[in-house]
Coordinates of C-alpha atoms and ligand atoms in Angstrom, one line a residue:
X1 CA -5.6 8.4 -1.4
X2 CA -9.3 9.3 -2.6
X3 CA -12.1 6.7 -2.3
X4 CA -15.5 6.8 -3.7
X5 CA -18.5 5.5 -3.6
X6 CA -21.9 5.9 -5.1
X7 CA -25.6 3.7 -4.9
X8 CA -28.6 3.2 -7.3
X9 CA -30.4 2.3 -4.1
X10 CA -34.3 1.8 -3.0
X11 CA -34.0 3.7 0.5
X12 CA -32.6 6.7 1.5
X13 CA -28.3 6.2 0.8
X14 CA -26.4 8.6 2.6
X15 CA -26.1 7.2 5.4
X16 CA -25.3 4.2 4.3
X17 CA -22.7 6.3 1.9
X18 CA -21.3 7.1 4.3
X19 CA -21.2 3.8 6.4
X20 CA -18.8 3.3 3.3
X21 CA -16.6 6.2 3.1
X22 CA -15.7 4.1 6.2
X23 CA -14.5 1.5 5.4
X24 CA -12.5 3.5 2.6
X25 CA -11.0 5.8 5.8
X26 CA -7.4 2.9 5.5
X27 CA -6.5 5.1 2.3
X28 CA -5.5 8.3 4.2
X29 CA -7.5 11.1 3.2
X30 CA -7.9 15.6 4.4
X31 CA -12.6 15.9 3.5
X32 CA -15.3 14.0 3.2
X33 CA -18.4 15.1 1.4
X34 CA -22.1 12.9 -0.1
X35 CA -24.8 14.4 -2.6
X36 CA -27.9 12.8 -3.4
X37 CA -30.5 13.7 -5.4
X38 CA -33.8 14.4 -3.8
X39 CA -36.6 14.5 -6.5
X40 CA -34.6 17.0 -9.4
X41 CA -32.5 18.2 -6.4
X42 CA -28.0 17.3 -6.5
X43 CA -27.6 18.6 -3.1
X44 CA -24.5 17.7 -1.0
X45 CA -22.5 18.1 2.3
X46 CA -19.4 18.1 3.1
X47 CA -16.1 18.6 5.4
X48 CA -12.7 18.8 6.0
X49 CA -10.7 16.7 8.3
X50 CA -12.6 14.0 9.2
X51 CA -16.4 11.1 8.1
X52 CA -17.6 12.1 11.5
X53 CA -17.6 16.4 10.2
X54 CA -19.1 14.9 7.6
X55 CA -22.0 12.5 10.0
X56 CA -22.1 15.3 12.0
X57 CA -22.7 18.0 8.9
X58 CA -25.5 15.2 7.8
X59 CA -27.3 14.7 11.5
X60 CA -27.7 19.1 11.4
X61 CA -28.4 18.7 8.2
X62 CA -29.1 14.9 6.5
X63 CA -30.0 14.4 3.1
X64 CA -32.7 12.7 1.6
X65 CA -33.2 10.3 -1.7
X66 CA -32.2 7.1 -2.5
X67 CA -29.2 8.1 -5.8
X68 CA -25.7 9.5 -4.6
X69 CA -22.1 9.0 -4.8
X70 CA -19.6 9.9 -1.8
X71 CA -16.0 10.8 -1.8
X72 CA -13.2 11.2 0.7
X73 CA -10.6 13.5 -0.8
X74 CA -6.9 13.1 -0.4
X75 CA -5.7 16.5 -1.7
X76 CA -3.6 16.7 -4.7
X77 CA -4.8 19.6 -7.4
X78 CA -5.8 22.7 -4.2
X79 CA -5.7 22.5 0.0
X80 CA -7.9 20.9 1.3
X81 CA -11.1 23.2 2.6
X82 CA -14.9 22.2 2.1
X83 CA -14.4 24.2 -1.2
X84 CA -12.1 21.6 -2.3
X85 CA -13.9 18.3 -0.8
X86 CA -15.6 16.4 -3.7
X87 CA -18.2 16.4 -5.1
X88 CA -18.3 19.2 -7.9
X89 CA -21.0 20.4 -9.2
X90 CA -21.7 21.8 -12.3
X91 CA -25.7 23.1 -12.7
X92 CA -26.9 19.4 -12.8
X93 CA -24.3 17.2 -13.2
X94 CA -22.1 15.6 -9.7
X95 CA -18.5 14.2 -10.2
X96 CA -16.7 12.2 -7.7
X97 CA -12.9 11.5 -9.2
X98 CA -9.7 9.6 -7.5
X99 CA -6.6 10.3 -9.5
X100 CA -5.5 13.3 -11.5
X101 CA -6.6 15.4 -14.5
X102 CA -3.7 16.0 -16.4
X103 CA -5.0 18.3 -19.0
X104 CA -7.0 20.1 -16.4
X105 CA -4.9 23.7 -16.9
X106 CA -6.3 23.3 -21.1
X107 CA -9.3 22.6 -19.5
X108 CA -10.1 24.9 -17.0
X109 CA -9.8 27.4 -19.9
X110 CA -11.0 26.2 -22.5
X111 CA -14.1 25.8 -19.9
X112 CA -13.4 29.3 -18.1
X113 CA -13.5 30.4 -22.0
X114 CA -17.1 28.9 -22.6
X115 CA -18.5 31.2 -19.6
X116 CA -18.2 28.5 -16.9
X117 CA -17.2 29.2 -12.8
X118 CA -14.9 27.3 -11.6
X119 CA -15.1 27.3 -7.3
X120 CA -12.2 25.4 -6.4
X121 CA -8.1 25.3 -7.5
X122 CA -9.6 20.9 -7.9
X123 CA -8.4 19.4 -11.1
X124 CA -11.5 17.9 -11.1
X125 CA -14.2 20.0 -11.5
X126 CA -13.9 20.1 -14.8
X127 CA -15.0 17.7 -15.1
X128 CA -18.4 18.3 -13.8
X129 CA -18.0 21.5 -15.8
X130 CA -17.3 19.6 -19.2
X131 CA -20.4 17.2 -18.6
X132 CA -22.2 20.3 -18.1
X133 CA -20.9 21.7 -21.2
X134 CA -21.7 18.3 -23.1
X135 CA -25.4 18.7 -21.7
X136 CA -25.6 22.0 -22.5
X137 CA -24.3 20.9 -26.0
X138 CA -27.6 19.1 -26.1
X139 CA -25.9 15.5 -26.1
X140 CA -27.9 13.1 -23.1
X141 CA -26.6 12.7 -19.6
X142 CA -24.9 9.2 -21.0
X143 CA -23.1 10.6 -23.7
X144 CA -22.0 14.0 -22.5
X145 CA -20.3 11.7 -19.2
X146 CA -18.5 9.3 -22.0
X147 CA -17.3 12.6 -24.0
X148 CA -16.0 13.7 -20.9
X149 CA -14.7 10.7 -20.2
X150 CA -12.7 11.5 -24.0
X151 CA -11.3 14.3 -22.9
X152 CA -9.3 13.1 -19.9
X153 CA -6.1 13.2 -19.4
X154 CA -4.4 11.0 -16.4
X155 CA -5.0 8.3 -14.4
X156 CA -8.6 8.5 -12.7
X157 CA -11.4 6.4 -11.7
X158 CA -14.6 8.8 -11.0
X159 CA -18.2 8.8 -10.9
X160 CA -21.3 11.5 -12.2
X161 CA -24.3 11.2 -11.4
X162 CA -27.7 14.1 -12.5
X163 CA -30.3 16.6 -11.7
X164 CA -32.5 15.0 -14.0
X165 CA -32.2 11.3 -14.0
X166 CA -33.3 9.4 -11.2
X167 CA -31.7 6.1 -11.6
X168 CA -28.7 6.5 -13.4
X169 CA -24.6 6.7 -12.5
X170 CA -21.9 7.1 -14.9
X171 CA -18.8 5.6 -13.1
X172 CA -15.0 5.2 -14.7
X173 CA -11.4 4.9 -14.2
X174 CA -8.4 4.0 -16.2
X175 CA -5.7 3.8 -13.4
X176 CA -7.2 3.6 -10.1
X177 CA -9.6 0.0 -9.0
X178 CA -13.3 0.3 -9.5
X179 CA -15.7 -2.5 -8.2
X180 CA -19.4 -2.6 -8.9
X181 CA -21.7 -4.5 -6.8
X182 CA -24.6 -6.7 -7.2
X183 CA -27.8 -5.7 -5.2
X184 CA -30.9 -6.4 -4.8
X185 CA -32.8 -3.9 -6.8
X186 CA -29.7 -1.8 -5.9
X187 CA -26.2 -1.0 -7.6
X188 CA -23.5 -0.1 -6.1
X189 CA -19.1 1.4 -6.9
X190 CA -16.9 1.9 -4.9
X191 CA -12.7 2.1 -4.7
X192 CA -12.7 -1.9 -4.0
X193 CA -15.0 -5.1 -2.9
X194 CA -13.8 -4.0 1.1
X195 CA -15.7 0.0 0.7
X196 CA -19.0 -2.2 -0.1
X197 CA -19.0 -5.6 2.0
X198 CA -22.4 -4.5 3.8
X199 CA -24.6 -4.5 1.1
X200 CA -22.9 -7.0 -1.6
X201 CA -20.1 -10.1 -2.5
X202 CA -21.4 -9.6 -5.7
X203 CA -18.5 -7.2 -7.1
X204 CA -17.9 -7.1 -11.1
X205 CA -14.2 -4.4 -11.7
X206 CA -13.7 -2.1 -14.3
X207 CA -10.6 -3.3 -16.4
X208 CA -8.3 0.1 -17.7
X209 CA -10.2 2.2 -19.9
X210 CA -13.7 0.6 -19.3
X211 CA -16.9 3.0 -19.0
X212 CA -20.1 1.4 -16.4
X213 CA -24.3 2.5 -16.7
X214 CA -25.6 2.2 -13.8
X215 CA -29.0 1.4 -13.2
X216 CA -30.9 0.4 -10.2
X217 CA -31.8 -3.0 -11.8
X218 CA -28.9 -4.0 -14.0
X219 CA -25.5 -2.0 -15.1
X220 CA -23.6 -2.1 -18.6
X221 CA -20.0 -1.9 -19.8
X222 CA -18.3 0.0 -22.5
X223 CA -14.3 -0.2 -23.6
X224 CA -12.0 2.7 -24.5
X225 CA -13.9 2.6 -28.0
X226 CA -17.3 2.6 -26.6
X227 CA -17.7 -0.9 -28.0
X228 CA -20.0 -3.1 -24.8
X229 CA -18.3 -5.5 -23.0
X230 CA -18.7 -8.2 -20.6
X231 CA -16.3 -8.0 -17.3
X232 CA -17.0 -10.9 -15.4
X233 CA -18.8 -11.2 -11.3
X234 CA -16.6 -12.3 -8.6
X235 CA -17.5 -12.3 -5.2
X236 CA -15.9 -11.2 -2.8
X237 CA -13.9 -11.6 0.5
X238 CA -14.0 -8.3 0.8
X239 CA -16.9 -9.1 3.2
X240 CA -16.3 -12.6 4.9
X241 CA -13.0 -10.4 6.8
X242 CA -13.1 -8.7 9.6
X243 CA -12.1 -4.4 8.8
X244 CA -13.3 -4.5 12.5
X245 CA -10.4 -3.1 15.5
X246 CA -11.1 -6.5 17.6
X247 CA -9.9 -5.6 21.1
X248 CA -6.7 -3.5 19.8
X249 CA -6.3 0.4 19.9
X250 CA -6.0 0.6 16.1
X251 CA -5.5 -1.5 13.0
X252 CA -2.2 -1.0 12.9
X253 CA -2.1 -3.0 16.1
X254 CA -4.6 -5.4 15.1
X255 CA -2.3 -6.3 12.6
X256 CA 1.8 -6.6 14.2
X257 CA -0.8 -9.2 16.7
X258 CA -1.7 -10.9 13.0
X259 CA 1.5 -11.2 12.0
X260 CA 2.5 -15.0 13.4
X261 CA -0.6 -16.7 11.3
X262 CA -0.7 -14.6 8.0
X263 CA 3.5 -15.5 7.9
X264 CA 2.5 -18.7 9.1
X265 CA -0.7 -18.7 5.7
X266 CA 1.7 -17.0 3.2
X267 CA 4.6 -18.9 3.5
X268 CA 2.6 -22.4 3.7
X269 CA 1.8 -21.0 0.2
X270 CA 5.9 -20.8 -0.7
X271 CA 6.5 -24.2 0.5
X272 CA 5.7 -27.5 0.7
X273 CA 6.1 -29.0 5.0
X274 CA 5.3 -32.8 3.8
X275 CA 8.1 -32.3 1.5
X276 CA 10.1 -30.0 3.2
X277 CA 11.0 -27.8 -0.8
X278 CA 9.9 -25.0 -1.9
X279 CA 6.8 -25.4 -4.4
X280 CA 6.4 -22.4 -5.6
X281 CA 2.8 -21.5 -6.4
X282 CA 1.8 -18.5 -8.4
X283 CA -0.7 -17.4 -9.5
X284 CA 0.0 -15.6 -12.9
X285 CA -0.1 -16.5 -16.7
X286 CA 1.8 -20.2 -17.1
X287 CA 2.5 -19.6 -21.0
X288 CA 5.3 -18.5 -19.1
X289 CA 6.1 -20.5 -16.4
X290 CA 9.4 -18.6 -13.7
X291 CA 12.3 -20.1 -14.7
X292 CA 15.9 -19.0 -11.9
X293 CA 17.8 -20.6 -13.4
X294 CA 17.6 -19.6 -16.3
X295 CA 17.8 -15.9 -15.6
X296 CA 20.7 -13.7 -15.3
X297 CA 19.5 -10.3 -13.9
X298 CA 16.5 -9.3 -11.5
X299 CA 15.6 -6.2 -11.1
X300 CA 13.2 -5.4 -8.1
X301 CA 11.7 -2.3 -8.5
X302 CA 8.6 -1.0 -5.3
X303 CA 7.9 2.3 -3.0
X304 CA 8.9 2.5 1.0
X305 CA 8.7 -1.1 3.0
X306 CA 7.3 -2.5 -0.5
X307 CA 10.4 -1.1 -1.8
X308 CA 12.4 -2.5 1.8
X309 CA 12.0 -5.8 1.0
X310 CA 12.9 -5.7 -1.7
X311 CA 15.7 -4.4 -0.6
X312 CA 16.0 -7.1 2.0
X313 CA 15.6 -9.6 -0.7
X314 CA 18.8 -8.3 -2.2
X315 CA 20.9 -10.3 0.1
X316 CA 19.5 -13.5 0.0
X317 CA 18.9 -14.2 -3.8
X318 CA 23.2 -13.2 -3.7
X319 CA 23.5 -14.9 -1.4
X320 CA 21.6 -18.3 -1.6
X321 CA 20.5 -18.0 -5.6
X322 CA 24.1 -16.2 -6.9
X323 CA 21.7 -14.4 -8.6
X324 CA 23.2 -10.5 -9.6
X325 CA 19.9 -8.0 -7.3
X326 CA 19.1 -3.8 -8.4
X327 CA 17.0 -2.7 -7.3
X328 CA 15.1 0.7 -7.1
X329 CA 12.4 2.9 -5.7
X330 CA 10.1 2.3 -9.2
X331 CA 10.1 6.5 -9.3
X332 CA 13.2 6.0 -9.5
X333 CA 14.2 3.1 -11.8
X334 CA 11.6 4.1 -15.0
X335 CA 14.0 8.0 -15.5
X336 CA 16.7 5.5 -15.1
X337 CA 17.0 4.4 -18.8
X338 CA 18.7 1.1 -17.4
X339 CA 19.6 -1.0 -19.6
X340 CA 17.3 -4.3 -19.5
X341 CA 19.1 -7.9 -20.6
X342 CA 16.9 -10.1 -22.3
X343 CA 17.0 -13.2 -20.1
X344 CA 16.5 -10.6 -16.7
X345 CA 13.4 -9.8 -15.3
X346 CA 11.8 -7.6 -13.5
X347 CA 10.4 -8.3 -10.0
X348 CA 7.5 -5.6 -8.5
X349 CA 5.5 -5.4 -4.9
X350 CA 3.5 -3.9 -3.7
X351 CA 0.9 -4.9 -1.1
X352 CA -1.7 -2.7 -2.6
X353 CA -1.4 -3.6 -6.2
X354 CA -2.0 -0.5 -7.2
X355 CA 1.2 2.3 -6.8
X356 CA 1.6 4.2 -9.0
X357 CA 5.1 4.5 -9.3
X358 CA 5.3 0.5 -9.0
X359 CA 2.5 0.8 -12.3
X360 CA 4.1 3.0 -15.1
X361 CA 8.5 0.7 -13.8
X362 CA 6.4 -1.9 -15.4
X363 CA 4.5 -0.8 -17.6
X364 CA 8.1 0.7 -19.2
X365 CA 9.8 -3.1 -17.9
X366 CA 6.8 -4.1 -20.4
X367 CA 7.4 -2.3 -23.0
X368 CA 11.2 -4.3 -22.6
X369 CA 9.9 -6.9 -23.8
X370 CA 11.0 -8.0 -19.4
X371 CA 9.2 -11.2 -18.3
X372 CA 7.0 -8.8 -15.3
X373 CA 6.9 -11.0 -12.1
X374 CA 4.9 -9.6 -8.7
X375 CA 4.6 -10.3 -5.7
X376 CA 1.8 -7.9 -3.7
X377 CA -1.8 -8.5 -1.5
X378 CA -4.2 -7.7 -3.3
X379 CA -4.9 -10.2 -6.2
X380 CA -7.2 -8.8 -9.3
X381 CA -5.0 -4.9 -8.7
X382 CA -3.2 -3.7 -11.6
X383 CA -0.4 -5.6 -11.3
X384 CA -1.4 -8.2 -10.4
X385 CA -3.4 -8.2 -13.8
X386 CA -0.7 -6.7 -16.3
X387 CA 2.6 -9.1 -14.6
X388 CA 3.3 -12.5 -15.8
X389 CA 4.4 -14.8 -12.6
X390 CA 1.6 -13.2 -9.8
X391 CA 3.0 -15.0 -6.1
X392 CA 0.6 -13.1 -3.8
X393 CA 1.0 -12.2 0.1
X394 CA -1.5 -14.0 2.8
X395 CA -2.1 -10.8 5.2
X396 CA -5.6 -9.9 4.5
X397 CA -7.0 -6.6 4.1
X398 CA -3.9 -4.1 5.9
X399 CA -6.4 -1.2 6.9
X400 CA -3.5 1.0 8.7
X401 CA -1.3 3.6 6.7
X402 CA 2.1 2.3 7.2
X403 CA 2.2 -1.0 6.7
X404 CA 3.3 -3.9 8.7
X405 CA 1.5 -7.5 8.1
X406 CA 2.1 -6.9 4.2
X407 CA 5.9 -6.0 4.4
X408 CA 6.7 -9.4 7.1
X409 CA 4.5 -11.5 4.0
X410 CA 6.9 -10.0 1.3
X411 CA 9.9 -10.6 2.9
X412 CA 8.6 -14.9 3.5
X413 CA 8.1 -15.0 -0.2
X414 CA 10.8 -13.5 -1.1
X415 CA 13.0 -15.5 1.2
X416 CA 10.9 -18.3 0.1
X417 CA 11.2 -17.2 -3.9
X418 CA 15.5 -17.1 -2.7
X419 CA 15.0 -20.3 -1.5
X420 CA 13.5 -21.6 -4.4
X421 CA 16.1 -19.6 -6.5
X422 CA 19.3 -21.4 -5.3
X423 CA 17.0 -24.8 -5.9
X424 CA 16.5 -24.2 -9.3
X425 CA 19.9 -22.3 -10.0
X426 CA 22.3 -25.6 -8.4
X427 CA 23.6 -22.9 -5.9
X428 CA 21.5 -24.7 -2.4
X429 CA 21.5 -29.2 -2.5
X430 CA 18.7 -30.9 -1.4
X431 CA 20.3 -30.8 2.1
X432 CA 20.8 -26.5 2.3
X433 CA 17.1 -26.9 1.1
X434 CA 15.9 -28.7 3.7
X435 CA 17.4 -26.6 6.8
X436 CA 15.9 -23.6 5.3
X437 CA 12.9 -24.3 4.5
X438 CA 12.2 -25.7 8.5
X439 CA 14.3 -22.6 9.6
X440 CA 11.5 -20.6 7.7
X441 CA 8.9 -22.7 8.6
X442 CA 9.9 -21.4 12.6
X443 CA 8.4 -17.8 11.3
X444 CA 5.3 -18.1 12.7
X445 CA 6.1 -19.6 16.3
X446 CA 9.1 -16.3 16.8
X447 CA 7.0 -14.0 15.6
X448 CA 5.0 -15.3 17.7
X449 CA 7.2 -15.6 20.6
X450 CA 8.7 -11.4 20.1
X451 CA 4.9 -10.6 20.6
X452 CA 5.0 -11.1 24.3
X453 CA 7.8 -8.5 24.6
X454 CA 5.2 -5.4 24.0
X455 CA 5.4 -4.4 27.4
X456 CA 9.2 -3.6 27.2
X457 CA 8.9 -2.6 23.5
X458 CA 6.7 0.0 25.2
X459 CA 8.5 1.5 27.9
X460 CA 11.5 2.0 25.9
X461 CA 9.1 4.2 23.1
X462 CA 8.0 6.5 26.1
X463 CA 11.4 7.9 25.8
X464 CA 12.1 8.1 22.1
X465 CA 8.5 10.5 22.0
X466 CA 10.4 13.3 23.5
X467 CA 14.1 13.2 21.7
X468 CA 13.4 15.1 17.8
X469 CA 15.6 12.2 16.0
X470 CA 17.0 9.3 15.9
X471 CA 19.2 7.2 13.7
X472 CA 18.7 3.4 13.0
X473 CA 22.3 1.4 12.3
X474 CA 22.7 -2.4 10.8
X475 CA 24.5 -3.9 8.4
X476 CA 23.6 -6.8 6.1
X477 CA 20.3 -7.5 5.9
X478 CA 19.7 -5.9 9.3
X479 CA 20.5 -1.8 6.9
X480 CA 17.2 -2.9 4.7
X481 CA 15.8 -2.8 8.1
X482 CA 17.0 -0.3 9.5
X483 CA 15.5 1.8 7.1
X484 CA 12.7 0.0 7.0
X485 CA 13.0 1.5 11.1
X486 CA 13.0 4.8 10.4
X487 CA 10.6 5.3 7.6
X488 CA 8.1 3.8 9.9
X489 CA 8.6 5.5 13.5
X490 CA 9.2 9.2 11.1
X491 CA 5.4 8.1 9.7
X492 CA 3.9 7.1 12.6
X493 CA 4.9 9.9 15.4
X494 CA 6.6 12.8 13.2
X495 CA 10.0 12.1 14.9
X496 CA 12.9 12.7 13.2
X497 CA 14.5 9.7 11.9
X498 CA 17.7 8.0 9.7
X499 CA 18.9 4.6 8.7
X500 CA 22.7 4.4 8.0
X501 CA 24.3 0.9 6.9
X502 CA 26.6 0.1 10.4
X503 CA 29.7 1.0 8.8
X504 CA 28.8 4.0 7.1
X505 CA 28.4 5.7 10.3
X506 CA 31.8 7.4 11.1
X507 CA 32.5 8.8 6.7
X508 CA 29.3 11.3 8.0
X509 CA 26.9 11.1 10.4
X510 CA 29.1 10.3 13.3
X511 CA 28.5 13.5 13.2
X512 CA 25.1 13.9 14.7
X513 CA 26.3 11.5 17.8
X514 CA 25.8 13.2 21.5
X515 CA 24.0 12.6 24.4
X516 CA 20.6 13.7 23.0
X517 CA 20.8 10.7 20.0
X518 CA 18.7 7.8 20.0
X519 CA 20.1 5.2 18.0
X520 CA 18.9 1.6 17.6
X521 CA 21.0 -0.9 16.2
X522 CA 19.4 -3.8 14.8
X523 CA 22.1 -6.9 16.0
X524 CA 21.6 -10.9 16.1
X525 CA 24.3 -12.8 17.1
X526 CA 25.9 -13.4 13.6
X527 CA 28.7 -13.3 11.0
X528 CA 29.3 -9.8 11.3
X529 CA 27.8 -9.1 15.1
X530 CA 31.1 -7.7 16.0
X531 CA 31.7 -5.4 13.1
X532 CA 27.9 -3.8 14.5
X533 CA 29.5 -3.3 18.2
X534 CA 32.9 -1.9 17.4
X535 CA 30.2 0.8 15.4
X536 CA 28.0 0.3 18.3
X537 CA 31.2 1.6 20.4
X538 CA 31.6 5.2 18.3
X539 CA 28.3 6.1 19.5
X540 CA 28.4 4.8 22.7
X541 CA 32.0 6.6 23.1
X542 CA 30.5 10.5 21.7
X543 CA 27.5 9.9 24.7
X544 CA 25.0 8.4 21.9
X545 CA 21.7 6.3 24.0
X546 CA 21.8 3.2 21.8
X547 CA 19.0 1.2 22.3
X548 CA 20.3 -2.5 20.8
X549 CA 18.4 -5.4 19.1
X550 CA 19.3 -8.2 19.3
X551 CA 19.6 -11.6 21.1
X552 CA 21.0 -12.8 24.9
X553 CA 24.7 -14.4 22.9
X554 CA 24.7 -10.7 21.2
X555 CA 24.0 -8.5 24.9
X556 CA 26.4 -11.0 26.5
X557 CA 28.9 -10.0 23.3
X558 CA 28.0 -6.2 22.9
X559 CA 29.9 -6.7 26.5
X560 CA 28.0 -2.5 27.1
X561 CA 26.5 -2.0 30.6
X562 CA 24.0 0.3 31.3
X563 CA 22.5 -0.2 27.0
X564 CA 19.5 -0.4 26.9
X565 CA 18.0 -4.1 24.9
X566 CA 15.2 -5.6 23.7
X567 CA 16.7 -8.6 23.4
X568 CA 14.7 -11.3 20.5
X569 CA 15.6 -15.2 20.4
X570 CA 18.0 -16.6 18.7
X571 CA 16.7 -17.8 15.7
X572 CA 18.0 -18.8 13.0
X573 CA 19.5 -15.9 10.3
X574 CA 17.3 -16.5 6.9
X575 CA 14.5 -15.3 9.3
X576 CA 15.6 -12.7 11.1
X577 CA 15.3 -9.7 8.8
X578 CA 10.7 -10.7 9.1
X579 CA 11.8 -11.9 13.6
X580 CA 13.7 -8.3 14.0
X581 CA 10.7 -6.3 12.0
X582 CA 8.5 -6.9 15.5
X583 CA 10.5 -4.8 17.7
X584 CA 10.8 -1.7 14.5
X585 CA 7.3 -1.8 14.2
X586 CA 6.4 -2.3 18.1
X587 CA 8.9 0.6 18.4
X588 CA 7.2 2.9 16.2
X589 CA 3.6 2.3 17.0
X590 CA 4.1 2.7 20.7
X591 CA 7.2 6.1 20.3
X592 CA 3.5 7.9 18.3
X593 CA 1.0 6.8 20.7
X594 CA 2.8 8.0 22.7
X595 CA 3.3 10.8 21.3
X596 CA -0.1 11.1 20.6
X597 CA -0.3 11.5 15.6
X598 CA -3.2 9.5 14.4
X599 CA -1.6 6.1 14.3
X600 CA -3.4 4.4 11.4
X601 CA -4.0 7.7 9.0
X602 CA -0.3 9.3 10.2
X603 CA -0.8 12.9 8.3
X604 CA -0.7 14.0 4.2
X605 CA -0.4 9.9 3.8
X606 CA -2.5 7.3 1.9
X607 CA -2.9 3.7 1.5
X608 CA -2.9 3.4 -1.9
X609 CA -0.8 5.9 -3.9
X610 CA -2.2 6.2 -7.4
X611 CA -0.5 9.6 -8.5
X612 CA 2.8 9.7 -9.8
Ligands
F6R1 C1 5.1 2.9 4.5 C2 4.2 2.2 3.8 C3 4.4 3.1 1.7 C4 3.9 2.2 1.6 C5 4.5 2.3 -0.4 C6 4.3 1.9 -1.2 O1 5.0 2.5 6.1 O2 3.5 1.6 3.8 O3 5.5 3.0 2.7 O4 4.4 0.5 1.1 O5 3.3 3.4 -0.5 O6 2.3 1.3 -1.7 P1 2.4 -1.0 -2.1 O7 3.3 -1.3 -1.0 O8 0.9 -0.1 -2.3 O9 3.1 -0.4 -4.0

């Protein structure tokens, strides 16, 4: 998603802005731009594609000026070409914007009627013209900015600069987050604190509906009604976090390798290892403590990979806690007109905590009076702040667009919650709790062992790289994992992949099987292994090329010569979805590297999807 940066500084800001934009690259973008104020002239450089193109432009034709705004754009309205890149100008006004202005057509029509000429296809340009119109109508810059913001419908975060003001940026948010950074004689703003980490760790987050007047030595925040409000300054951990690749070729690989550690951190937050028991800590509103015993239904809502973590947990909650679970992709959920149970709880899973569809689902459940719980990786996020109970994943910042460590940390929280729910609901005895907790605590060790399989997985990945289609099969918790495998392969390597519940194959998709079709089968040796092997044999009989991910017992019992295997260690059933995620991720990663795609920022994708 688009990224915003602004600096009211005391030195030339263009290089600083580009530096901050680089830290927002992980969000996904397809063009970028910077504007600064030089004397009384607003000037800008914009470029299609990666920031390196913008840097080349800036090197050839530098921008001076101690105040500026910058942007990485993920195209929504209008193609990712230079004329649509931000900042957008209207006479003496420059604007950068993240989100969607829903009423831009009406506004554009009216502004064109008022004599304003549009040079882009974006919704953003209306903001620049609205502010310019305010100025033309005699408003002061701050009034003009505020007046424009109040006319916008939709979800947006934006920053506005003026040709006449060397010490002023006005910014606002309604939906996507905005962080204000406090420096010494400099102030900053950014889409997140990570962007501002090189400059400051003193951060103030705007709340929904807030807008802010930023000057070199001060800032004043107002709410939607124009009343001055106080928002706390926080010490951000963004600056303490390493946002580089270390020795790894890609952020994604680094994040895959971080999993043993972050799974361990995350589990330690929900498990009392000394007492061998689940200790459900949350950082939400303790007025509404979570009690699974009184629930009669859990509905889980999320998008993409987070949805697949939720899907996996449906098996856990129903099996271990006898708690019925509905699981929906967020974009469908809110329009499904779901009848809500008075004793139900709604759980939202989101790495970023800002995904617009998931947030809309949360608002729907809030209106229905549901108890709201969230699993998020970004604790300051809107979804976290809107929920009664918050269960953070401790994955650290995830920069690769494809979610890896956040997924396994979500699974770690969900497994802990499901066991905790089983205990609270009286379906898990003390003895079973001890066993399950000890099994969960083994997850980091197994994850570490599995990373050692990378070389053999890499070799297998090369056999996928020239394929056009790949199928993934699994049963039980390995079915959502098969979906996650297919999603990872698609988004990273652009190879078409589909997942099926293994038993479903014969009801249609088996027609796809021929000698050209690779089929990844996820089947640890468990109570339904035999059933999955039968489905695998149906594939083999039709010439399909099987890659079996199993354990030594499974490899032996499968009894099929000539199939490719990834042999995992034998492990307790409850942790298999967490640990089997790793070969799935590595297979997709190495296939993509071999194909030569942009692994950390696959085409068309955004890290934090703040539009519906
Ligand atoms: C895929 C991926 C996406 C996200 C989805 C939800 O690898 O990362 O499918 O899982 O966009 O994002 P969050 O978790 O931020 O709500």
